[in-house]
Short mmCIF file of N, CA, C and O in Angstrom, two decimals:
data_model
loop_
_atom_site.label_atom_id
_atom_site.label_comp_id
_atom_site.label_asym_id
_atom_site.label_seq_id
_atom_site.Cartn_x
_atom_site.Cartn_y
_atom_site.Cartn_z
N MET A 829 93.79 90.10 87.54
CA MET A 829 93.98 91.56 87.55
C MET A 829 94.53 91.87 86.07
O MET A 829 95.51 91.32 85.78
N LYS A 830 93.94 92.99 85.65
CA LYS A 830 94.30 93.34 84.12
C LYS A 830 95.60 94.27 84.46
O LYS A 830 95.80 94.84 85.58
N ASP A 831 96.43 94.69 83.37
CA ASP A 831 97.29 95.45 83.52
C ASP A 831 96.78 96.75 83.29
O ASP A 831 95.65 97.06 83.00
N CYS A 832 97.57 97.84 83.94
CA CYS A 832 97.03 99.28 83.96
C CYS A 832 96.71 99.66 82.51
O CYS A 832 97.51 99.60 81.72
N ASN A 833 95.53 100.39 82.36
CA ASN A 833 95.25 100.77 81.01
C ASN A 833 95.35 102.34 80.98
O ASN A 833 94.97 102.98 79.98
N GLN A 834 95.91 102.81 81.90
CA GLN A 834 96.33 104.34 81.92
C GLN A 834 94.93 105.26 81.80
O GLN A 834 94.94 106.33 81.29
N CYS A 835 93.85 104.57 82.47
CA CYS A 835 92.60 105.32 82.71
C CYS A 835 92.71 106.70 83.38
O CYS A 835 91.84 107.54 83.14
N GLY A 836 93.65 106.74 84.28
CA GLY A 836 93.97 108.11 85.05
C GLY A 836 92.95 108.30 86.20
O GLY A 836 93.07 109.25 86.94
N LYS A 837 92.11 107.40 86.53
CA LYS A 837 91.20 107.62 87.64
C LYS A 837 91.68 107.82 88.81
O LYS A 837 91.42 108.72 89.53
N CYS A 838 92.86 107.06 89.19
CA CYS A 838 93.50 107.42 90.57
C CYS A 838 94.22 108.80 90.44
O CYS A 838 94.15 109.43 91.46
N CYS A 839 94.84 109.08 89.54
CA CYS A 839 95.59 110.38 89.36
C CYS A 839 94.66 111.57 89.39
O CYS A 839 94.94 112.43 90.13
N ILE A 840 93.52 111.43 88.83
CA ILE A 840 92.53 112.46 88.82
C ILE A 840 91.89 112.63 90.10
O ILE A 840 91.72 113.67 90.69
N LYS A 841 91.59 111.35 90.80
CA LYS A 841 90.96 111.50 92.07
C LYS A 841 91.79 112.04 93.15
O LYS A 841 91.43 113.01 93.95
N TYR A 842 93.02 111.62 93.29
CA TYR A 842 93.93 111.77 94.29
C TYR A 842 94.74 113.13 93.78
O TYR A 842 95.38 113.74 94.91
N GLY A 843 94.78 113.70 92.76
CA GLY A 843 95.55 114.77 92.30
C GLY A 843 94.80 116.19 92.72
O GLY A 843 95.26 117.17 92.65
N ASP A 844 93.57 115.90 93.20
CA ASP A 844 92.67 117.01 93.56
C ASP A 844 92.93 117.27 95.14
O ASP A 844 91.88 117.30 96.10
N GLY A 845 94.12 117.50 95.63
CA GLY A 845 94.46 117.72 96.91
C GLY A 845 94.64 116.60 97.95
O GLY A 845 94.94 116.89 99.17
N ASP A 846 94.58 115.30 97.61
CA ASP A 846 94.75 114.30 98.45
C ASP A 846 96.09 113.85 98.37
O ASP A 846 96.41 112.71 99.07
N LEU A 847 97.00 114.49 97.74
CA LEU A 847 98.40 113.93 97.75
C LEU A 847 99.26 114.91 98.49
O LEU A 847 99.09 116.03 98.67
N SER A 848 100.36 114.25 99.09
CA SER A 848 101.37 115.17 99.85
C SER A 848 102.69 114.58 99.32
O SER A 848 102.83 113.56 98.58
N ALA A 849 103.71 115.26 99.50
CA ALA A 849 105.06 115.01 99.40
C ALA A 849 105.94 115.06 100.60
O ALA A 849 105.56 115.81 101.35
N THR A 850 106.82 114.27 100.67
CA THR A 850 107.72 114.36 101.96
C THR A 850 108.66 115.57 101.78
O THR A 850 108.84 115.96 100.73
N GLN A 851 109.15 115.90 102.97
CA GLN A 851 110.11 117.08 102.91
C GLN A 851 111.36 116.86 102.08
O GLN A 851 111.93 117.61 101.36
N ASP A 852 111.73 115.56 102.27
CA ASP A 852 112.96 115.18 101.47
C ASP A 852 112.62 115.20 99.79
O ASP A 852 113.52 115.72 99.13
N GLU A 853 111.45 114.81 99.36
CA GLU A 853 111.13 115.12 98.15
C GLU A 853 111.09 116.38 97.61
O GLU A 853 111.60 116.88 96.53
N ILE A 854 110.48 117.30 98.44
CA ILE A 854 110.41 118.68 98.17
C ILE A 854 111.80 119.39 98.02
O ILE A 854 112.21 120.21 97.19
N ASN A 855 112.75 119.01 99.02
CA ASN A 855 114.04 119.42 99.00
C ASN A 855 114.77 118.96 97.92
O ASN A 855 115.54 119.80 97.18
N LEU A 856 114.60 117.81 97.41
CA LEU A 856 115.27 117.33 96.12
C LEU A 856 114.84 117.99 94.88
O LEU A 856 115.54 118.40 93.94
N TRP A 857 113.42 118.31 94.83
CA TRP A 857 112.92 119.00 93.70
C TRP A 857 113.55 120.28 93.56
O TRP A 857 113.80 120.77 92.62
N GLU A 858 113.57 120.90 94.83
CA GLU A 858 114.15 122.45 94.93
C GLU A 858 115.39 122.51 94.26
O GLU A 858 115.72 123.33 93.53
N ILE A 859 116.30 121.47 94.45
CA ILE A 859 117.80 121.47 94.13
C ILE A 859 117.75 120.96 92.70
O ILE A 859 118.52 121.48 91.72
N PHE A 860 117.14 119.84 92.35
CA PHE A 860 117.38 119.16 91.13
C PHE A 860 116.31 119.23 90.05
O PHE A 860 116.18 119.05 88.80
N ASN A 861 115.02 119.53 90.54
CA ASN A 861 113.92 119.74 89.64
C ASN A 861 113.05 121.01 89.91
O ASN A 861 111.99 120.89 90.40
N PRO A 862 113.69 122.04 89.60
CA PRO A 862 112.91 123.32 89.80
C PRO A 862 111.57 123.55 89.11
O PRO A 862 110.70 124.22 89.59
N ASP A 863 111.46 122.77 87.95
CA ASP A 863 110.18 122.77 87.29
C ASP A 863 109.07 122.07 88.01
O ASP A 863 107.92 122.39 87.88
N ILE A 864 109.43 121.23 88.96
CA ILE A 864 108.50 120.45 89.78
C ILE A 864 108.26 121.56 91.12
O ILE A 864 107.25 121.73 91.47
N PHE A 865 109.35 121.80 91.49
CA PHE A 865 109.36 122.64 92.90
C PHE A 865 108.60 124.04 92.76
O PHE A 865 107.87 124.41 93.69
N GLU A 866 108.35 124.56 91.56
CA GLU A 866 107.50 125.81 91.35
C GLU A 866 106.10 125.48 91.68
O GLU A 866 105.52 126.47 91.94
N TYR A 867 105.71 124.18 91.96
CA TYR A 867 104.29 123.91 92.03
C TYR A 867 103.99 123.63 93.67
O TYR A 867 103.08 123.18 93.92
N VAL A 868 105.12 124.00 94.36
CA VAL A 868 105.22 123.79 95.89
C VAL A 868 104.99 125.01 96.39
O VAL A 868 105.61 125.98 96.20
N LYS A 869 104.07 125.08 97.50
CA LYS A 869 103.95 126.42 98.37
C LYS A 869 103.66 125.99 99.64
O LYS A 869 102.81 125.17 100.22
N HIS A 870 104.68 126.61 100.61
CA HIS A 870 104.68 126.15 102.07
C HIS A 870 104.52 124.63 102.30
O HIS A 870 103.78 124.08 103.00
N ASN A 871 105.39 123.97 101.58
CA ASN A 871 105.65 122.49 101.73
C ASN A 871 104.49 121.69 101.25
O ASN A 871 104.18 120.65 101.85
N GLU A 872 103.71 122.21 100.74
CA GLU A 872 102.34 121.53 100.05
C GLU A 872 102.49 121.47 98.43
O GLU A 872 102.92 122.41 97.92
N ILE A 873 101.81 120.56 97.96
CA ILE A 873 101.83 120.35 96.37
C ILE A 873 100.31 120.59 95.99
O ILE A 873 99.47 120.35 96.65
N TRP A 874 100.12 121.00 95.03
CA TRP A 874 100.23 121.37 93.70
C TRP A 874 99.52 122.76 93.65
O TRP A 874 98.31 123.03 93.78
N PHE A 875 100.38 123.87 93.46
CA PHE A 875 99.86 125.23 93.43
C PHE A 875 100.38 125.87 92.12
O PHE A 875 101.50 125.59 91.60
N ASP A 876 99.48 126.78 91.69
CA ASP A 876 99.93 127.43 90.34
C ASP A 876 101.05 128.30 90.73
O ASP A 876 100.98 129.15 91.67
N PRO A 877 102.08 128.23 89.97
CA PRO A 877 103.22 129.12 90.25
C PRO A 877 103.06 130.60 90.01
O PRO A 877 103.63 131.58 90.81
N GLN A 878 102.06 130.97 89.26
CA GLN A 878 101.92 132.56 88.96
C GLN A 878 100.88 133.12 90.11
O GLN A 878 101.11 134.02 90.73
N SER A 879 99.58 132.37 90.31
CA SER A 879 98.72 132.87 91.17
C SER A 879 98.76 132.40 92.62
O SER A 879 98.38 133.12 93.61
N GLY A 880 99.50 131.37 92.92
CA GLY A 880 99.64 130.74 94.10
C GLY A 880 98.28 130.04 94.67
O GLY A 880 98.18 129.42 95.87
N ILE A 881 97.34 129.84 93.69
CA ILE A 881 96.18 129.22 94.14
C ILE A 881 96.46 127.53 93.88
O ILE A 881 96.86 127.15 93.13
N LYS A 882 95.70 126.88 94.82
CA LYS A 882 95.88 125.57 94.77
C LYS A 882 95.10 124.91 93.52
O LYS A 882 94.01 125.34 93.34
N LEU A 883 95.83 124.01 92.99
CA LEU A 883 95.27 123.42 91.61
C LEU A 883 94.32 122.29 92.11
O LEU A 883 94.52 121.55 93.12
N ASN A 884 93.37 122.16 91.35
CA ASN A 884 92.38 120.99 91.68
C ASN A 884 92.80 119.74 90.69
O ASN A 884 92.09 118.71 90.77
N ARG A 885 93.96 119.71 90.23
CA ARG A 885 94.45 118.49 89.36
C ARG A 885 96.15 118.57 89.31
O ARG A 885 96.56 119.79 89.23
N CYS A 886 96.79 117.50 89.31
CA CYS A 886 98.15 117.48 89.20
C CYS A 886 98.57 118.13 87.93
O CYS A 886 97.95 117.79 86.76
N PRO A 887 99.35 118.97 87.96
CA PRO A 887 99.87 119.78 86.77
C PRO A 887 100.68 118.85 85.66
O PRO A 887 100.94 119.19 84.60
N PHE A 888 101.13 117.72 86.30
CA PHE A 888 101.94 116.88 85.51
C PHE A 888 101.26 115.60 84.77
O PHE A 888 101.85 114.69 84.36
N LEU A 889 99.90 115.62 84.99
CA LEU A 889 99.14 114.64 84.44
C LEU A 889 98.70 114.98 83.09
O LEU A 889 98.00 116.15 82.85
N ASN A 890 98.93 114.22 82.05
CA ASN A 890 98.71 114.51 80.65
C ASN A 890 97.89 113.59 79.93
O ASN A 890 98.15 112.47 80.28
N ILE A 891 97.04 114.01 78.95
CA ILE A 891 96.47 113.05 78.25
C ILE A 891 97.35 112.66 77.11
O ILE A 891 97.96 113.52 76.24
N ALA A 892 97.55 111.21 76.96
CA ALA A 892 98.35 110.87 75.75
C ALA A 892 97.76 111.18 74.49
O ALA A 892 96.53 111.13 74.25
N ALA A 893 98.54 111.05 73.53
CA ALA A 893 98.24 111.42 72.11
C ALA A 893 97.43 110.10 71.68
O ALA A 893 97.82 109.00 72.07
N LYS A 894 96.25 110.28 71.01
CA LYS A 894 95.36 109.24 70.64
C LYS A 894 95.85 108.83 69.15
O LYS A 894 96.25 109.44 68.29
N LYS A 895 95.65 107.38 69.00
CA LYS A 895 95.81 106.76 67.78
C LYS A 895 94.66 106.85 66.85
O LYS A 895 94.71 106.85 65.63
N SER A 896 93.43 107.10 67.30
CA SER A 896 92.18 107.20 66.72
C SER A 896 91.43 108.09 67.59
O SER A 896 91.42 108.04 68.75
N PRO A 897 90.40 109.01 66.94
CA PRO A 897 89.66 109.79 67.58
C PRO A 897 88.66 109.07 68.58
O PRO A 897 88.19 109.75 69.49
N ASN A 898 88.15 107.98 68.31
CA ASN A 898 87.36 107.14 69.24
C ASN A 898 87.93 106.42 70.45
O ASN A 898 87.21 105.83 71.24
N GLU A 899 89.32 106.50 70.34
CA GLU A 899 89.92 105.73 71.60
C GLU A 899 89.87 106.57 72.93
O GLU A 899 89.70 107.86 72.82
N ALA A 900 89.56 105.77 73.93
CA ALA A 900 89.43 106.31 75.33
C ALA A 900 90.65 107.11 75.62
O ALA A 900 91.87 106.83 75.27
N ASP A 901 90.43 108.12 76.60
CA ASP A 901 91.67 108.84 77.04
C ASP A 901 92.51 107.96 77.75
O ASP A 901 92.25 107.16 78.61
N LYS A 902 94.03 108.03 77.56
CA LYS A 902 94.95 107.59 78.37
C LYS A 902 95.84 108.64 78.86
O LYS A 902 96.18 109.65 78.22
N TYR A 903 96.25 108.30 80.19
CA TYR A 903 96.95 109.47 80.73
C TYR A 903 98.41 109.01 81.12
O TYR A 903 98.56 107.97 81.21
N THR A 904 99.11 109.97 80.97
CA THR A 904 100.59 109.86 81.49
C THR A 904 101.00 110.84 82.46
O THR A 904 100.44 111.98 82.66
N CYS A 905 102.27 110.56 83.07
CA CYS A 905 102.99 111.27 83.97
C CYS A 905 104.02 111.81 83.60
O CYS A 905 104.99 111.15 83.42
N SER A 906 104.15 113.25 83.51
CA SER A 906 105.53 113.74 82.97
C SER A 906 106.52 113.70 83.92
O SER A 906 107.68 114.14 83.69
N ILE A 907 106.34 113.47 85.35
CA ILE A 907 107.42 113.41 86.27
C ILE A 907 107.44 112.00 86.92
O ILE A 907 107.75 111.78 88.02
N TYR A 908 107.02 111.14 86.01
CA TYR A 908 106.98 109.72 86.62
C TYR A 908 108.04 109.20 87.57
O TYR A 908 107.82 108.70 88.55
N LEU A 909 109.17 109.43 87.03
CA LEU A 909 110.32 108.93 87.89
C LEU A 909 110.61 109.87 89.09
O LEU A 909 111.35 109.38 89.92
N ASP A 910 110.10 111.10 89.24
CA ASP A 910 110.25 111.86 90.21
C ASP A 910 108.88 112.19 91.01
O ASP A 910 108.71 113.17 91.86
N ARG A 911 107.98 111.29 90.79
CA ARG A 911 106.59 111.58 91.38
C ARG A 911 106.65 111.27 92.83
O ARG A 911 107.69 110.56 93.35
N PRO A 912 105.79 111.95 93.65
CA PRO A 912 105.66 111.75 95.01
C PRO A 912 105.49 110.16 95.50
O PRO A 912 104.95 109.46 94.77
N GLU A 913 105.98 109.94 96.80
CA GLU A 913 105.74 108.72 97.39
C GLU A 913 104.32 108.31 97.14
O GLU A 913 103.93 107.09 97.09
N ASP A 914 103.46 109.13 97.62
CA ASP A 914 102.04 108.83 97.63
C ASP A 914 101.58 108.27 96.15
O ASP A 914 100.81 107.39 96.22
N CYS A 915 102.13 108.69 95.13
CA CYS A 915 101.81 108.21 93.74
C CYS A 915 102.43 106.80 93.70
O CYS A 915 101.98 105.96 93.09
N ARG A 916 103.63 106.73 94.13
CA ARG A 916 104.53 105.47 93.92
C ARG A 916 103.80 104.26 94.62
O ARG A 916 103.79 103.12 94.11
N HIS A 917 103.20 104.54 95.79
CA HIS A 917 102.59 103.41 96.69
C HIS A 917 101.06 103.12 96.31
O HIS A 917 100.65 102.03 96.74
N TYR A 918 100.51 103.90 95.43
CA TYR A 918 99.22 103.61 95.08
C TYR A 918 99.19 102.52 94.00
O TYR A 918 99.84 102.74 92.89
N PRO A 919 98.25 101.47 93.92
CA PRO A 919 97.25 101.10 94.94
C PRO A 919 98.16 100.29 95.93
O PRO A 919 98.91 99.61 95.62
N SER A 920 97.40 100.25 97.03
CA SER A 920 97.98 99.49 98.15
C SER A 920 97.01 98.37 98.40
O SER A 920 97.51 97.38 99.03
N LEU A 921 95.83 98.45 98.46
CA LEU A 921 94.51 97.55 98.67
C LEU A 921 93.67 97.30 97.51
O LEU A 921 93.38 98.35 96.95
N ILE A 922 93.40 96.15 97.36
CA ILE A 922 92.23 95.82 96.37
C ILE A 922 91.07 96.52 96.62
O ILE A 922 90.18 97.09 95.89
N SER A 923 90.62 96.73 98.05
CA SER A 923 89.41 97.31 98.30
C SER A 923 89.59 98.95 97.96
O SER A 923 88.60 99.52 97.47
N GLU A 924 90.66 99.47 98.09
CA GLU A 924 91.00 100.79 97.58
C GLU A 924 90.76 101.01 96.08
O GLU A 924 90.26 101.79 95.63
N MET A 925 91.21 99.99 95.39
CA MET A 925 90.97 99.91 93.82
C MET A 925 89.64 99.86 93.46
O MET A 925 89.15 100.48 92.65
N VAL A 926 88.84 98.98 94.29
CA VAL A 926 87.33 98.92 93.89
C VAL A 926 86.72 100.24 94.34
O VAL A 926 85.75 100.62 93.50
N ARG A 927 86.94 100.67 95.47
CA ARG A 927 86.40 102.05 95.82
C ARG A 927 86.66 103.11 94.94
O ARG A 927 85.82 104.06 94.62
N ASP A 928 87.87 103.13 94.16
CA ASP A 928 88.16 104.15 93.35
C ASP A 928 87.92 103.86 91.77
O ASP A 928 88.05 104.61 90.96
N GLY A 929 87.18 102.89 91.50
CA GLY A 929 86.77 102.45 90.36
C GLY A 929 87.94 102.02 89.28
O GLY A 929 87.85 102.26 88.15
N CYS A 930 89.03 101.59 89.93
CA CYS A 930 90.16 101.04 89.04
C CYS A 930 89.80 100.11 88.08
O CYS A 930 89.12 99.13 88.34
N GLU A 931 90.22 100.39 86.81
CA GLU A 931 89.72 99.30 85.79
C GLU A 931 90.67 98.12 85.62
O GLU A 931 90.60 97.36 84.81
N MET A 932 91.72 98.06 86.59
CA MET A 932 92.49 96.98 86.57
C MET A 932 91.71 95.73 87.28
O MET A 932 92.01 94.57 87.02
N VAL A 933 90.78 95.86 88.04
CA VAL A 933 90.10 94.88 89.08
C VAL A 933 89.18 94.14 87.99
O VAL A 933 88.55 94.84 87.24
N GLU A 934 89.20 92.83 88.08
CA GLU A 934 88.21 91.99 87.42
C GLU A 934 87.51 91.27 88.35
O GLU A 934 87.62 91.38 89.68
N ILE A 935 86.49 90.64 87.83
CA ILE A 935 85.40 89.98 88.60
C ILE A 935 85.93 88.78 89.58
O ILE A 935 85.73 88.54 90.64
N THR A 936 86.99 88.25 88.86
CA THR A 936 87.69 87.12 89.70
C THR A 936 88.44 87.58 90.97
O THR A 936 88.68 87.12 92.00
N ASP A 937 88.80 88.97 90.74
CA ASP A 937 89.62 89.79 91.92
C ASP A 937 88.56 89.91 93.17
O ASP A 937 88.91 89.79 94.30
N LEU A 938 87.36 90.14 92.69
CA LEU A 938 86.28 90.37 93.71
C LEU A 938 85.84 89.00 94.48
O LEU A 938 85.62 89.09 95.48
N GLN A 939 85.87 88.02 93.50
CA GLN A 939 85.51 86.66 94.16
C GLN A 939 86.74 86.09 95.04
O GLN A 939 86.44 85.44 95.90
N GLN A 940 87.97 86.50 94.57
CA GLN A 940 89.08 85.86 95.42
C GLN A 940 90.01 87.11 95.92
O GLN A 940 91.04 87.28 95.36
N PRO A 941 89.40 88.00 96.99
CA PRO A 941 90.29 89.09 97.14
C PRO A 941 91.62 88.86 97.79
O PRO A 941 92.45 89.57 97.59
N LYS A 942 91.79 87.85 98.59
CA LYS A 942 93.03 87.53 99.05
C LYS A 942 94.10 87.22 97.98
O LYS A 942 95.32 87.52 98.04
N LYS A 943 93.64 86.34 97.14
CA LYS A 943 94.55 85.96 95.87
C LYS A 943 94.93 87.36 95.10
O LYS A 943 96.14 87.55 94.80
N ALA A 944 93.86 88.22 94.98
CA ALA A 944 94.09 89.42 94.20
C ALA A 944 95.09 90.35 95.06
O ALA A 944 95.91 90.88 94.34
N GLN A 945 94.87 90.34 96.25
CA GLN A 945 95.79 91.14 97.11
C GLN A 945 97.26 90.66 96.88
O GLN A 945 98.18 91.53 96.83
N ALA A 946 97.37 89.36 97.05
CA ALA A 946 98.68 88.91 96.77
C ALA A 946 99.40 89.09 95.47
O ALA A 946 100.51 89.58 95.50
N LYS A 947 98.58 89.03 94.47
CA LYS A 947 98.99 89.53 93.28
C LYS A 947 99.37 90.91 93.07
O LYS A 947 100.35 91.35 92.55
N LEU A 948 98.63 91.77 93.75
CA LEU A 948 98.95 93.19 93.71
C LEU A 948 100.20 93.51 94.50
O LEU A 948 100.91 94.47 94.15
N ASP A 949 100.31 92.77 95.62
CA ASP A 949 101.36 93.03 96.48
C ASP A 949 102.76 92.74 95.74
O ASP A 949 103.75 93.41 95.83
N ILE A 950 102.59 91.65 94.86
CA ILE A 950 103.71 91.33 93.96
C ILE A 950 103.94 92.44 92.84
O ILE A 950 105.05 92.83 92.65
N LEU A 951 103.04 92.85 92.27
CA LEU A 951 102.99 94.04 91.19
C LEU A 951 103.67 95.15 91.65
O LEU A 951 104.36 96.00 90.96
N MET A 952 103.37 95.49 92.96
CA MET A 952 103.66 96.74 93.50
C MET A 952 105.04 96.70 94.52
O MET A 952 105.41 97.72 94.95
N GLN A 953 105.63 95.60 94.52
CA GLN A 953 106.84 95.51 95.50
C GLN A 953 108.01 96.31 95.10
O GLN A 953 108.70 96.83 96.12
N ASP A 954 108.10 96.72 93.87
CA ASP A 954 109.13 97.68 93.51
C ASP A 954 108.77 99.11 93.80
O ASP A 954 109.78 99.90 93.80
N SER A 955 107.61 99.45 93.97
CA SER A 955 107.14 100.61 94.22
C SER A 955 106.82 101.09 95.81
O SER A 955 106.85 102.37 96.02
N ARG A 956 106.86 100.18 96.50
CA ARG A 956 106.49 100.30 97.93
C ARG A 956 107.80 100.17 98.84
O ARG A 956 108.65 99.69 98.41
N PRO A 957 107.82 101.03 99.98
CA PRO A 957 108.91 100.87 100.86
C PRO A 957 108.95 99.51 101.37
O PRO A 957 108.08 98.67 101.48
N SER A 958 110.20 99.05 101.87
CA SER A 958 110.40 97.85 102.31
C SER A 958 109.69 97.36 103.44
O SER A 958 109.38 96.25 103.88
N HIS A 959 109.26 98.29 104.35
CA HIS A 959 108.47 98.04 105.51
C HIS A 959 107.11 97.88 105.38
O HIS A 959 106.15 97.39 106.33
N PHE A 960 106.44 98.02 104.01
CA PHE A 960 105.11 98.04 103.63
C PHE A 960 104.51 96.73 103.98
O PHE A 960 104.90 95.48 103.74
#
């Protein structure tokens, strides 16, 4: 399995209405991160603060500055440390990564999915809840 190359495929796919935030996260944003909370409406995320219209992309996903014009886009999260649990827990399964076109997956991962899943579980152990 390759290291993440910040292709943004997961954030782009799931930032289009497939993410949720827990009530605890929303409550903490309201108190400590009003710049995030302003994108919450009726306890759902990501809404335009001015119009109230549901956004089709996470407002905190940014394209990183390029070192050369021919370089592929790389994405960063401006709320990485305060991102929703849905974001923290992704990816959870190799099959999910394959489905989503994740660029971390290599041919050997497809040939040995159990070994790849074990490696993914180790990589993600600090991001997942202890009961996962």
